[in-house]
Coordinates of C-alpha atoms in Angstrom, one line a residue:
Chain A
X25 CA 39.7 11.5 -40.1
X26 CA 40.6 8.3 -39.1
X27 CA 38.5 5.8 -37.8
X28 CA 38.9 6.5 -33.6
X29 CA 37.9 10.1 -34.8
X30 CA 34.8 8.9 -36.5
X31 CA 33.6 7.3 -33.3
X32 CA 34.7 9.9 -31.5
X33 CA 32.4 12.1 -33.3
X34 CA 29.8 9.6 -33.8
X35 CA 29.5 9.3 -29.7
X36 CA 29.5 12.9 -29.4
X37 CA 26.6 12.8 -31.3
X38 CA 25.1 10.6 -29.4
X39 CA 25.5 12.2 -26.3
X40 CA 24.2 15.2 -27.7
X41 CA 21.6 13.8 -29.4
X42 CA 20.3 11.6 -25.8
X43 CA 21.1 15.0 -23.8
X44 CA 19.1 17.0 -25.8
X45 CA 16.1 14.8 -26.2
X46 CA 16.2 14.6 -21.9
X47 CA 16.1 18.7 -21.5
X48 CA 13.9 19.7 -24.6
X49 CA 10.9 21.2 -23.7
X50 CA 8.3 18.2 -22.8
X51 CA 5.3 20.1 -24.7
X52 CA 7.6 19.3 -28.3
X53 CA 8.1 15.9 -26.7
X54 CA 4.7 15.0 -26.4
X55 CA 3.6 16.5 -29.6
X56 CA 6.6 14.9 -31.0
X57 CA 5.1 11.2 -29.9
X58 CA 2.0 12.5 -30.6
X59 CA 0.7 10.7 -27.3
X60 CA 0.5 12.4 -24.0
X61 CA 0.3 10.0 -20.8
X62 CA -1.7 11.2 -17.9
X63 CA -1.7 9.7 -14.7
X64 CA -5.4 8.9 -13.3
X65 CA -6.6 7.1 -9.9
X66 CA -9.1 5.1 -11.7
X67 CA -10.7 4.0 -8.1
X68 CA -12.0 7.4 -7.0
X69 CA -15.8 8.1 -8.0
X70 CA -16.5 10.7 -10.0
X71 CA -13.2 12.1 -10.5
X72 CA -11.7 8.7 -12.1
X73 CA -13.3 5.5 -12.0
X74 CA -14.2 2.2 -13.9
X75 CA -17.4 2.2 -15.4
X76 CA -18.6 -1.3 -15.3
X77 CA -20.1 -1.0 -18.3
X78 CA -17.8 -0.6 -20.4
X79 CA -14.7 -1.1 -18.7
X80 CA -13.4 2.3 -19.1
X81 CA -11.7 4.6 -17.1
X82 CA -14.1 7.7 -17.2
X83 CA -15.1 10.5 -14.7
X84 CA -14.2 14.1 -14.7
X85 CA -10.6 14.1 -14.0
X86 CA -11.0 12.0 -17.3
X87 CA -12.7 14.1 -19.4
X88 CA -10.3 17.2 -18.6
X89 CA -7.7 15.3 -19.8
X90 CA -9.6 14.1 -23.1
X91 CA -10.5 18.2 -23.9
X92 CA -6.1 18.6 -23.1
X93 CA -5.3 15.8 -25.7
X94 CA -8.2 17.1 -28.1
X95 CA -6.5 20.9 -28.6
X96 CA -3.1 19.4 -28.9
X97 CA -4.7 17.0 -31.3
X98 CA -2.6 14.3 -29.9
X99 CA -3.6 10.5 -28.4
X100 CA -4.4 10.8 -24.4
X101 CA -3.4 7.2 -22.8
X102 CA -4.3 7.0 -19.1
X103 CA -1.9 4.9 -17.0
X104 CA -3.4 4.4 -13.1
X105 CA -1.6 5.0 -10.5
X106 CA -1.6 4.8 -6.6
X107 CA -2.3 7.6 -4.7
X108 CA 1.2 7.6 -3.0
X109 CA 2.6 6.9 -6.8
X110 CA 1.3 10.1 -8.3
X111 CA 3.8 13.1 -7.6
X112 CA 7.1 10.6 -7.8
X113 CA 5.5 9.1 -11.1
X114 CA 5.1 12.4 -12.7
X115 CA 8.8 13.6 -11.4
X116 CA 10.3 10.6 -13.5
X117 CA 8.8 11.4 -16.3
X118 CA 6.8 8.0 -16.4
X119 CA 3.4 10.0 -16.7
X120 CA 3.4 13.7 -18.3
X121 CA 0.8 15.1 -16.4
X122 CA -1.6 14.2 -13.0
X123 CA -5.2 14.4 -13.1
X124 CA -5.8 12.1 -10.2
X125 CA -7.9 13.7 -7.5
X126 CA -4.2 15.9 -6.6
X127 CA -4.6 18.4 -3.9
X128 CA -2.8 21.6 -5.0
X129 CA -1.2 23.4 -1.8
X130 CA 2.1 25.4 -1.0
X131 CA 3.7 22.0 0.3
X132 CA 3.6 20.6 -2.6
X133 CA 4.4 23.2 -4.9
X134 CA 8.3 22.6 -4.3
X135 CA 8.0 19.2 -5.9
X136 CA 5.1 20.1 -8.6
X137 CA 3.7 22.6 -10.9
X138 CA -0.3 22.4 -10.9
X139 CA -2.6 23.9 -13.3
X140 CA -5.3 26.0 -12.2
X141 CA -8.4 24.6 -9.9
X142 CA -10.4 22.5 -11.8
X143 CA -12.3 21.9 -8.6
X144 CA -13.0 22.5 -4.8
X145 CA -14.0 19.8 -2.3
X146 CA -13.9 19.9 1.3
X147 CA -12.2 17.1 3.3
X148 CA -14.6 15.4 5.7
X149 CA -15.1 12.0 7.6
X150 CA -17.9 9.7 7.8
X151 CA -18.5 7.7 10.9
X152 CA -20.7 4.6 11.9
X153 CA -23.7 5.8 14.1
X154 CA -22.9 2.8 16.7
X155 CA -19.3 5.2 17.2
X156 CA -21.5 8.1 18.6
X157 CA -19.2 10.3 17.6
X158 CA -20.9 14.0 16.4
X159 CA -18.3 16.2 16.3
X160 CA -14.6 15.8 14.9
X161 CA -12.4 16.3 18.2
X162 CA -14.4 13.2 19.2
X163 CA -12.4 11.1 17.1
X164 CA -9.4 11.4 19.6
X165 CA -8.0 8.0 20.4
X166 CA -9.8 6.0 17.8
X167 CA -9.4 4.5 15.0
X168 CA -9.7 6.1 11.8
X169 CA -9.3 4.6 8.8
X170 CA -8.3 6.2 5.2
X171 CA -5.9 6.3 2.0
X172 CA -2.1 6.4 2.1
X173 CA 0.0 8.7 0.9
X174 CA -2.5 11.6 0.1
X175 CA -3.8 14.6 2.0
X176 CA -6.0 12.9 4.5
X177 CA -4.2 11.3 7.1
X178 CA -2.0 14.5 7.3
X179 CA -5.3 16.5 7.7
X180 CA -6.7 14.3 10.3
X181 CA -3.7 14.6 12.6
X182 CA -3.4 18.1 12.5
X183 CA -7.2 18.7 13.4
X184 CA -7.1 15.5 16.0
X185 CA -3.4 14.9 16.6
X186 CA -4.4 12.0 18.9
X187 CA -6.4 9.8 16.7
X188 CA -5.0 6.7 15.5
X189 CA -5.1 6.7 11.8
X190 CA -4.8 3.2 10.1
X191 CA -4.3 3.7 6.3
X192 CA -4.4 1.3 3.0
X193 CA -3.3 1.0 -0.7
X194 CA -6.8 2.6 -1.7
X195 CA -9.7 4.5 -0.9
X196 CA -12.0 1.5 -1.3
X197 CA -9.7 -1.1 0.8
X198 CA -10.1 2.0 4.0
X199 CA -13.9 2.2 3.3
X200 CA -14.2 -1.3 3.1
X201 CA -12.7 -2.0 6.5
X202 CA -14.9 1.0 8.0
X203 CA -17.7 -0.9 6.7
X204 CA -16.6 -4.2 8.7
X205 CA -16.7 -1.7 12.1
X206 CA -12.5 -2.0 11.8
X207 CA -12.6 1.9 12.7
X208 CA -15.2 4.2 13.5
X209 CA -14.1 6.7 10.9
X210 CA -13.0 7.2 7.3
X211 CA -11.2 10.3 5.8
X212 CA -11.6 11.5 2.3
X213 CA -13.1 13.9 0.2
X214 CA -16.3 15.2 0.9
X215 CA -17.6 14.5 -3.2
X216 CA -15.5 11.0 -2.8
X217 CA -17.4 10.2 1.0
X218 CA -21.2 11.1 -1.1
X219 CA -20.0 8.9 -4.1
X220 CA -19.7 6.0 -1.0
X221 CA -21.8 6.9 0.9
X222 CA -24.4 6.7 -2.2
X223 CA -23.1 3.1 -3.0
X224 CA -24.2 1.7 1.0
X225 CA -27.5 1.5 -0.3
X226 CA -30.1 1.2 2.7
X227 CA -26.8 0.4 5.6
X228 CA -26.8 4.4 4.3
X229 CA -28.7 4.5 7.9
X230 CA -25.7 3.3 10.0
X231 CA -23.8 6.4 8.8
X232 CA -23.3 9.6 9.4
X233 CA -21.0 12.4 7.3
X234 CA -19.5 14.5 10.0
X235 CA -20.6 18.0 8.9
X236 CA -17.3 20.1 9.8
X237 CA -14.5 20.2 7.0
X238 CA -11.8 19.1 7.8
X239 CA -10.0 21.6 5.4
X240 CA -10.8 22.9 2.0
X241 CA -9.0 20.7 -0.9
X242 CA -8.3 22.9 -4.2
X243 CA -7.9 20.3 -6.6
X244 CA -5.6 20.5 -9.8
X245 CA -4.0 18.8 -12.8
X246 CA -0.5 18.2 -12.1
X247 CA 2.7 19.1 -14.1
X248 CA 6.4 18.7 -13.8
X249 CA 8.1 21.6 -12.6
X250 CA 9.9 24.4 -15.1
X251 CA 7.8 23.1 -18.3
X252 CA 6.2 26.1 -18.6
X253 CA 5.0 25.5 -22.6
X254 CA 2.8 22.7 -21.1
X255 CA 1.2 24.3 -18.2
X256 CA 0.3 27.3 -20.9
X257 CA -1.2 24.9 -22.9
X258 CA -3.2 22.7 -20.4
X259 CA -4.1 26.6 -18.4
X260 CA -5.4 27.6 -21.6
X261 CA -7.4 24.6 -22.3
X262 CA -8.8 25.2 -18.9
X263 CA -9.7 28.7 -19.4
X264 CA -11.5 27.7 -22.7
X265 CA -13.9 25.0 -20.9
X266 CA -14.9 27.6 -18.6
X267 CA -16.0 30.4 -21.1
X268 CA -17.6 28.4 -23.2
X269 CA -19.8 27.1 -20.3
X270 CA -18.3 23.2 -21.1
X271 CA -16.6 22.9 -17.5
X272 CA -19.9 23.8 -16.0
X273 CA -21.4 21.0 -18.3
X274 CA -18.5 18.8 -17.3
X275 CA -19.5 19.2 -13.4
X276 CA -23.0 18.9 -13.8
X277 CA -22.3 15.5 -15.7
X278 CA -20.0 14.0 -13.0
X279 CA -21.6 15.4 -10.0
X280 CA -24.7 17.1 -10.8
X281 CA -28.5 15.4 -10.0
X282 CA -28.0 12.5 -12.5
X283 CA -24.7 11.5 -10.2
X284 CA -24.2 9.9 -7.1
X285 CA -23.4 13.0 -5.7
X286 CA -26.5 15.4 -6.5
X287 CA -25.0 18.9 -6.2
X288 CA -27.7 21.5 -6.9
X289 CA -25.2 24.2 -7.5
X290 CA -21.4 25.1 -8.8
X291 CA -19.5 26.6 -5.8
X292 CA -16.5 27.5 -7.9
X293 CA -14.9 28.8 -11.4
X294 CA -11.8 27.4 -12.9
X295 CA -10.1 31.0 -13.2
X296 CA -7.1 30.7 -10.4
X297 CA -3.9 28.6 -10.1
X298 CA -3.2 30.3 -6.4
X299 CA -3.9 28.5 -3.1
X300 CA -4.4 30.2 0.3
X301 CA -2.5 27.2 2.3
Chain B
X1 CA 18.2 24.6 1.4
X2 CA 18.0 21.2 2.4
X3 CA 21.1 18.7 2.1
X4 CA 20.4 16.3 -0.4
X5 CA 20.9 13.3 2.5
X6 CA 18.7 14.5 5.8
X7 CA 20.8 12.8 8.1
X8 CA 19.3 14.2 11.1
X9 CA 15.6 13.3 10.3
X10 CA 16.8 9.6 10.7
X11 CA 18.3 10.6 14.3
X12 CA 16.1 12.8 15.8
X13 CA 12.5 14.1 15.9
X14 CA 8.9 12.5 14.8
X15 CA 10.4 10.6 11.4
X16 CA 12.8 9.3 13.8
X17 CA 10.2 8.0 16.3
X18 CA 8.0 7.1 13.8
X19 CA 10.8 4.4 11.7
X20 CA 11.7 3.3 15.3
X21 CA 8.4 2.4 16.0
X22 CA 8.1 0.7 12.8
X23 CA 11.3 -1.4 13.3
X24 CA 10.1 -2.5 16.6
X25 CA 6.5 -3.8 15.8
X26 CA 8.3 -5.8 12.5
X27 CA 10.8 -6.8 15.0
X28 CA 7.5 -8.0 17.7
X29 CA 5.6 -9.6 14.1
X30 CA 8.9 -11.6 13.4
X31 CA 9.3 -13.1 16.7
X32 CA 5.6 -13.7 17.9
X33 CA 5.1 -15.3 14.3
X34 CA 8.3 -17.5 14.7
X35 CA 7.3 -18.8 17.9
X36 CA 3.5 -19.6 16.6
X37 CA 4.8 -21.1 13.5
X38 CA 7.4 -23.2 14.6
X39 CA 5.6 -25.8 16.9
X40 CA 2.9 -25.4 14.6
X41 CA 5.5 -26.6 11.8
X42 CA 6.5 -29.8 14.1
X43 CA 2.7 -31.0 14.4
X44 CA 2.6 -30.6 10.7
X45 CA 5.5 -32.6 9.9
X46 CA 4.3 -35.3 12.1
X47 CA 1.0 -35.4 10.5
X48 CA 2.4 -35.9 7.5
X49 CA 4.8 -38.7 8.8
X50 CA 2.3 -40.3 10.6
X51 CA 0.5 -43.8 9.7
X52 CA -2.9 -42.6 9.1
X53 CA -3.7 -42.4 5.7
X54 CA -6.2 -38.6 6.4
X55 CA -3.7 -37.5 8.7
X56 CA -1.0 -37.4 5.5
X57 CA -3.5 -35.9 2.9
X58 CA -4.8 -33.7 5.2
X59 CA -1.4 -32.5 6.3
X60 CA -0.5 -32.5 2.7
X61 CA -3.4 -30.2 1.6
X62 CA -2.4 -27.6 4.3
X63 CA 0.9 -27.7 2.9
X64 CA -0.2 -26.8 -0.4
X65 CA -3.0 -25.0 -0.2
X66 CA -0.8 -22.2 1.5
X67 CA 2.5 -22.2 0.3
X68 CA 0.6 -22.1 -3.4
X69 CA -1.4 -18.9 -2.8
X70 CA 0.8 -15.6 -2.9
X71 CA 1.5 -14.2 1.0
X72 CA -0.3 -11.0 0.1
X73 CA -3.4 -13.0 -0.8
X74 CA -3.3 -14.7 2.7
X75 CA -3.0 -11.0 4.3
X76 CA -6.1 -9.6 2.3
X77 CA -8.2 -12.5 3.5
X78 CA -7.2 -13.0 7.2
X79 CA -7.3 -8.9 7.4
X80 CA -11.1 -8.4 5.2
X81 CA -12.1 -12.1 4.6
X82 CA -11.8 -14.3 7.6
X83 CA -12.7 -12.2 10.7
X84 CA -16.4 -11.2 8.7
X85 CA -17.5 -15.5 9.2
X86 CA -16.9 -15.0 13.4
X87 CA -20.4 -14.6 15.3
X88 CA -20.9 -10.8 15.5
X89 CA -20.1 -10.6 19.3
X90 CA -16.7 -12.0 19.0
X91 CA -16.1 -10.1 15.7
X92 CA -16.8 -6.8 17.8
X93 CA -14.7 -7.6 20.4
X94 CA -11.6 -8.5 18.2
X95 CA -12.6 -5.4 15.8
X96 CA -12.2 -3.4 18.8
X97 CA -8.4 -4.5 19.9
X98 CA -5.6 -4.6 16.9
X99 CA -7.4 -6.8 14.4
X100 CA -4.4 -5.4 12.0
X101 CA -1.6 -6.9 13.6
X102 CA -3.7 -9.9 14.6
X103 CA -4.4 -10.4 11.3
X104 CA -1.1 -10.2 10.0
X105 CA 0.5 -12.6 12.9
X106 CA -1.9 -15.0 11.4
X107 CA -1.3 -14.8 7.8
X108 CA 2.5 -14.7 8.7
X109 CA 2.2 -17.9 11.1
X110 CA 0.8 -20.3 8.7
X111 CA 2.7 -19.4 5.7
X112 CA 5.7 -19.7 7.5
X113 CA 4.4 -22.7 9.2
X114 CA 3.7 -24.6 5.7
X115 CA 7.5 -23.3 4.7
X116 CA 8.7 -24.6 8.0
X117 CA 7.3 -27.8 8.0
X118 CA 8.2 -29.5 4.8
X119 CA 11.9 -28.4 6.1
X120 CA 11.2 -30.1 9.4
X121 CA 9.5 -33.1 7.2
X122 CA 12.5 -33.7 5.2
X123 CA 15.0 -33.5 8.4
X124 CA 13.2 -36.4 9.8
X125 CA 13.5 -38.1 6.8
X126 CA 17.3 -37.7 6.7
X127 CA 17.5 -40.0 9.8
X128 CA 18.0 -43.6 8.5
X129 CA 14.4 -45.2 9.5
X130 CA 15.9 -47.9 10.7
X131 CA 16.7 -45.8 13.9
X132 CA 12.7 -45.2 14.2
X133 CA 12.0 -49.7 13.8
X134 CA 14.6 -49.7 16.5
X135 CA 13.0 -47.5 18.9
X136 CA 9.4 -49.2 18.0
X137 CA 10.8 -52.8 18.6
X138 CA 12.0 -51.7 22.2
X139 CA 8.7 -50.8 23.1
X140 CA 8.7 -46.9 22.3
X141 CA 5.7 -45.5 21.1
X142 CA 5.1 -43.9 18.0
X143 CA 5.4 -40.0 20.0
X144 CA 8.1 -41.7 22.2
X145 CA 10.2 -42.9 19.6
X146 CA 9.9 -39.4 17.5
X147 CA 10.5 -37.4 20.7
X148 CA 13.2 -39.0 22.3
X149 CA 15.2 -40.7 18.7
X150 CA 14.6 -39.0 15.6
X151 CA 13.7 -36.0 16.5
X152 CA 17.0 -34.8 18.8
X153 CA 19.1 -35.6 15.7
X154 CA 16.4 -34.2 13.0
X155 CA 16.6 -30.8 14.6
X156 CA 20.4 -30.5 13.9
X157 CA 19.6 -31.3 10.5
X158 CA 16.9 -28.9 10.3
X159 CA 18.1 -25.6 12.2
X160 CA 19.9 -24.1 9.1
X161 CA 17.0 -23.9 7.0
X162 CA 14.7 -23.4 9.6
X163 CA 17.0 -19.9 10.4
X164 CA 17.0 -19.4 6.2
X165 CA 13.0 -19.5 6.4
X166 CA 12.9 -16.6 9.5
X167 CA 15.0 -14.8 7.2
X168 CA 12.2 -14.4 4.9
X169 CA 9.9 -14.7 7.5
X170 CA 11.3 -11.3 8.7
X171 CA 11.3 -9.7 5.1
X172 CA 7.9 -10.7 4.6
X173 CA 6.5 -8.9 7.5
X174 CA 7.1 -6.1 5.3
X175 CA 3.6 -6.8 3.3
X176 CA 1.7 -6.4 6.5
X177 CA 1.6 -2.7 5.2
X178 CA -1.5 -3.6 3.1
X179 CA -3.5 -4.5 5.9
X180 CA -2.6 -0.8 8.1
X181 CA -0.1 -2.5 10.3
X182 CA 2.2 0.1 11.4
X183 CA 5.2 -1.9 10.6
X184 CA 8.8 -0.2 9.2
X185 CA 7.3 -0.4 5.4
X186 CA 4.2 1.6 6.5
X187 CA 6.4 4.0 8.6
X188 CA 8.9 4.5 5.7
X189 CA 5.9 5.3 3.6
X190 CA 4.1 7.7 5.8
X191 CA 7.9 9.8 6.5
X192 CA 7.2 9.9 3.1
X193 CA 4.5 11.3 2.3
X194 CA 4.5 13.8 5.0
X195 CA 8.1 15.4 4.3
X196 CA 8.8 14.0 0.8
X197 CA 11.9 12.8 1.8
X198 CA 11.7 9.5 0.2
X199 CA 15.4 8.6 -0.1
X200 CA 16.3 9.0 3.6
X201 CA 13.1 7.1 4.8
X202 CA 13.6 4.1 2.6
X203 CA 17.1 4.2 2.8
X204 CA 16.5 3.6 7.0
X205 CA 13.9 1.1 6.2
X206 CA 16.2 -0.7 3.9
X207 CA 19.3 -0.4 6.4
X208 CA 17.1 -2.0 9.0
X209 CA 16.4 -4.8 6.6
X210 CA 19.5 -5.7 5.5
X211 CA 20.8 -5.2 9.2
X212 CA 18.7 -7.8 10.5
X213 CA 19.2 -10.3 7.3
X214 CA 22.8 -10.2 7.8
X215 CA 22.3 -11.0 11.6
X216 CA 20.2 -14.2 10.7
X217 CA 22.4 -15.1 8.0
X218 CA 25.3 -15.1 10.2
X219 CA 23.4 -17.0 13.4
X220 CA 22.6 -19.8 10.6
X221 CA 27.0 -19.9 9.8
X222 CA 27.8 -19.7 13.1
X223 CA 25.2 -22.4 14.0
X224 CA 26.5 -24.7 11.0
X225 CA 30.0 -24.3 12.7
X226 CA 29.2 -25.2 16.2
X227 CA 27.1 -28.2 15.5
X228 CA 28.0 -30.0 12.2
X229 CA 25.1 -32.7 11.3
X230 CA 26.8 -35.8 12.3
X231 CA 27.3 -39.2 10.1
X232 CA 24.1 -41.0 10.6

């Protein structure tokens, strides 16, 4: 072989080499960098949030991920993202999986994979009393404020297509502003509004959490579509955490009576990766 | 199966309304900040210029103060900051009206105001001063002799980068989006996330941009043409 041929072989390598790395199967991937990257919010009380403390991202969208990293005895590094960031993050391959407060429904599951539920929240909205708003179909024509790119401003229009819905960057920028009187409501969900609502301390009285749902969220962890080795894995380490009773433990830690949150009782399993809508 | 470039969600239907809507009110934040800043910028200029030793520092540490402090910065505290020290009457009644795009139009004003300015300042300065002592030694005053002297021939000097700064003036409207204004960036973003297609809505959103940069880019040749800066 002369030399051109050696390069010509030596390229073909190469392109079979950089080929095959892009459409191996990501579960060998991540064990193979012994590191799996999981996308969190890192601004959404209890799921994923800062603990001023210590600095850390914790919460329990957290500590699924930690139990994922722990059975495939690999590093878990969390990279935070914006809410609008999370599905085209994971779809370029610059996280490996979502466990960032995602909303699992049939819309989404063209562009996604999810894992099953790890939880159930409704979507609500809280409103200041001076509004006198009671009802949801009172909000039409005013100003409501929440998050960008997630589930809740589409939510809000279908159930009050009239309502003027203002969003930001985060959850806390939209609260922030409803606190200021900017709009007389906020969208999120319900576990997220009770984390807030919790944090307003005694304005707590200027307040009220509208009582209707706006829908019912299934929340999941989310995975790139056709890896089908990882969502075994991550299903699996799911189905584990619930028979041995440690999801439970994991709910009543994050939003059980020593939580903002205080729920008395766990209104769901982590058995199903189905949604109704 | 959808095609891979939605051509018709850009031409008809809600997305469609939705980007147009966008265009327009970054269109209305462009022009109604333009027209704020730029006699704005003229005052500030003159400050500067002026005799008085406070008027200059003063001027001077308007200048600075903004152009040194990132735009997005100046949205966040005109949108969450500012409006919270008005007396609680007048803070309702604004809250209650579009405190998003007001906040925004002022944000965009003085930045582009401090910009503007120091663009203004130095046109004035490209006029020999001798032009300025003749106009004070026939008995103009110091407004007199800016108004109806210095000024007339700064302005030719000072259109082309005054049209460069509403060039970024117009791109920057774009960061309005953090603050809820429903300009073409906020649009794009919620086409987005309520049909996933990204592509077409950014690629509409970045057609408009580039549309309306080209336009000012060429008003600033064509005005270079027309009316070369004379030989002082």
């Amino acid at each position: 072989m002369n030399l051109r041929n050696h390069l010509l072989v030596g390229l073909l390598a190469l392109v079979t080499l950089v080929g095959g790395t892009a459409y191996a199967d990501q579960l060998a991937d991540i064990k193979k960098k012994g590191e799996i990257v999981v996308g969190v919010l890192g601004t959404d009380e209890p799921n994923s949030f800062v603990d001023p403390k210590t600095r850390e991202i914790v919460g329990y969208d957290v500590d699924l991920a930690k139990a994922i990293a722990r059975k495939l005895g690999i590093k878990l590094t969390l990279k935070q993202l914006a809410v609008a960031a999370r599905i085209p993050e994971l779809e370029q391959g610059r996280v490996d999986l979502l466990a960032a407060s995602l909303t699992h429904n049939k819309e989404r599951e063209a562009k996604v994979d999810f894992s099953l539920t790890t939880f159930v929240t409704g979507q609500k909205v809280i409103v200041r009393k001076d509004s006198n708003v009671t009802a949801v179909p009172q909000l039409a024509g005013k100003k409501v404020l929440t998050v960008k790119g997630g589930t809740q401003e589409p939510n809000l229009r279908k159930a009050v297509p009239t309502a003027e819905v203002v969003t930001f960057e985060t959850t806390g920028q939209a609260f922030v502003a409803l606190q200021q009187g900017k709009g007389v409501g906020y969208v999120n969900d319900e576990v997220s509004i009770l984390a807030d609502y919790a944090k307003l301390g005694p304005a707590q009285k200027d307040f009220v959490i509208l009582p209707e749902n706006l829908s019912i969220e299934p929340l999941a962890l989310g995975i790139r579509k056709g890896e089908p080795a990882l969502k075994k894995v991550v299903d699996d380490t799911l189905r584990e955490l619930e028979k041995s009773g440690e999801a439970e433990k994991l709910f009543f830690k994050w939003y059980g009576n020593d939580s903002k949150i205080k729920f008395q009782a766990r209104p769901f399993k982590i058995e199903s990766d189905k949604v109704d809508s | 199966m959808t095609p891979l470039f939605d051509l018709d969600l850009l031409l008809t239907g809600t997305y469609h309304d939705w980007l147009v809507a966008g265009l327009i009110t970054s269109l209305s934040l462009t022009g109604i900040s333009l027209a704020l800043a730029l006699p704005l910028a003229i005052l500030i200029a003159l400050i500067r210029l002026s005799p008085v030793k406070v008027l200059q520092w003063s001027g001077f540490a308007f200048v600075e103060a903004i152009r040194n402090v990132p735009l997005l910065a100046h949205m966040l505290f005109w949108y969450f900051g500012a409006p919270e020290l008005l007396p609680t009457a007048l803070r309702e009644w604004l809250y209650a009206r579009n405190i998003e795009a007001t906040s925004a139009i002022i944000a965009l004003t003085l930045y582009t105001a401090a910009y503007m300015s120091e663009d203004v300042r130095s046109g004035i300065r490209s006029i020999p001063g001798q032009q300025f002592e003749a106009a004070r030694a026939l008995g103009f005053s110091f407004v007199a002799s800016m108004r109806l002297v210095v000024l007339p021939q700064a302005l030719r000097v000072t259109i082309p980068p005054l049209i460069s700064q509403t060039l970024n003036l117009w791109k920057d409207t774009s960061i309005a989006t953090v603050i809820g204004v429903a300009e073409l960036m906020y649009q794009a973003a919620k086409v987005e996330s309520a049909s996933f297609r990204s592509f077409e809505a950014f690629a509409f959103a970045s057609a408009c941009y580039l549309g309306m940069s080209l336009l000012i880019t060429g008003a600033a040749g064509w005005y270079q043409g027309r009316f070369p800066v004379r030989a002082a």
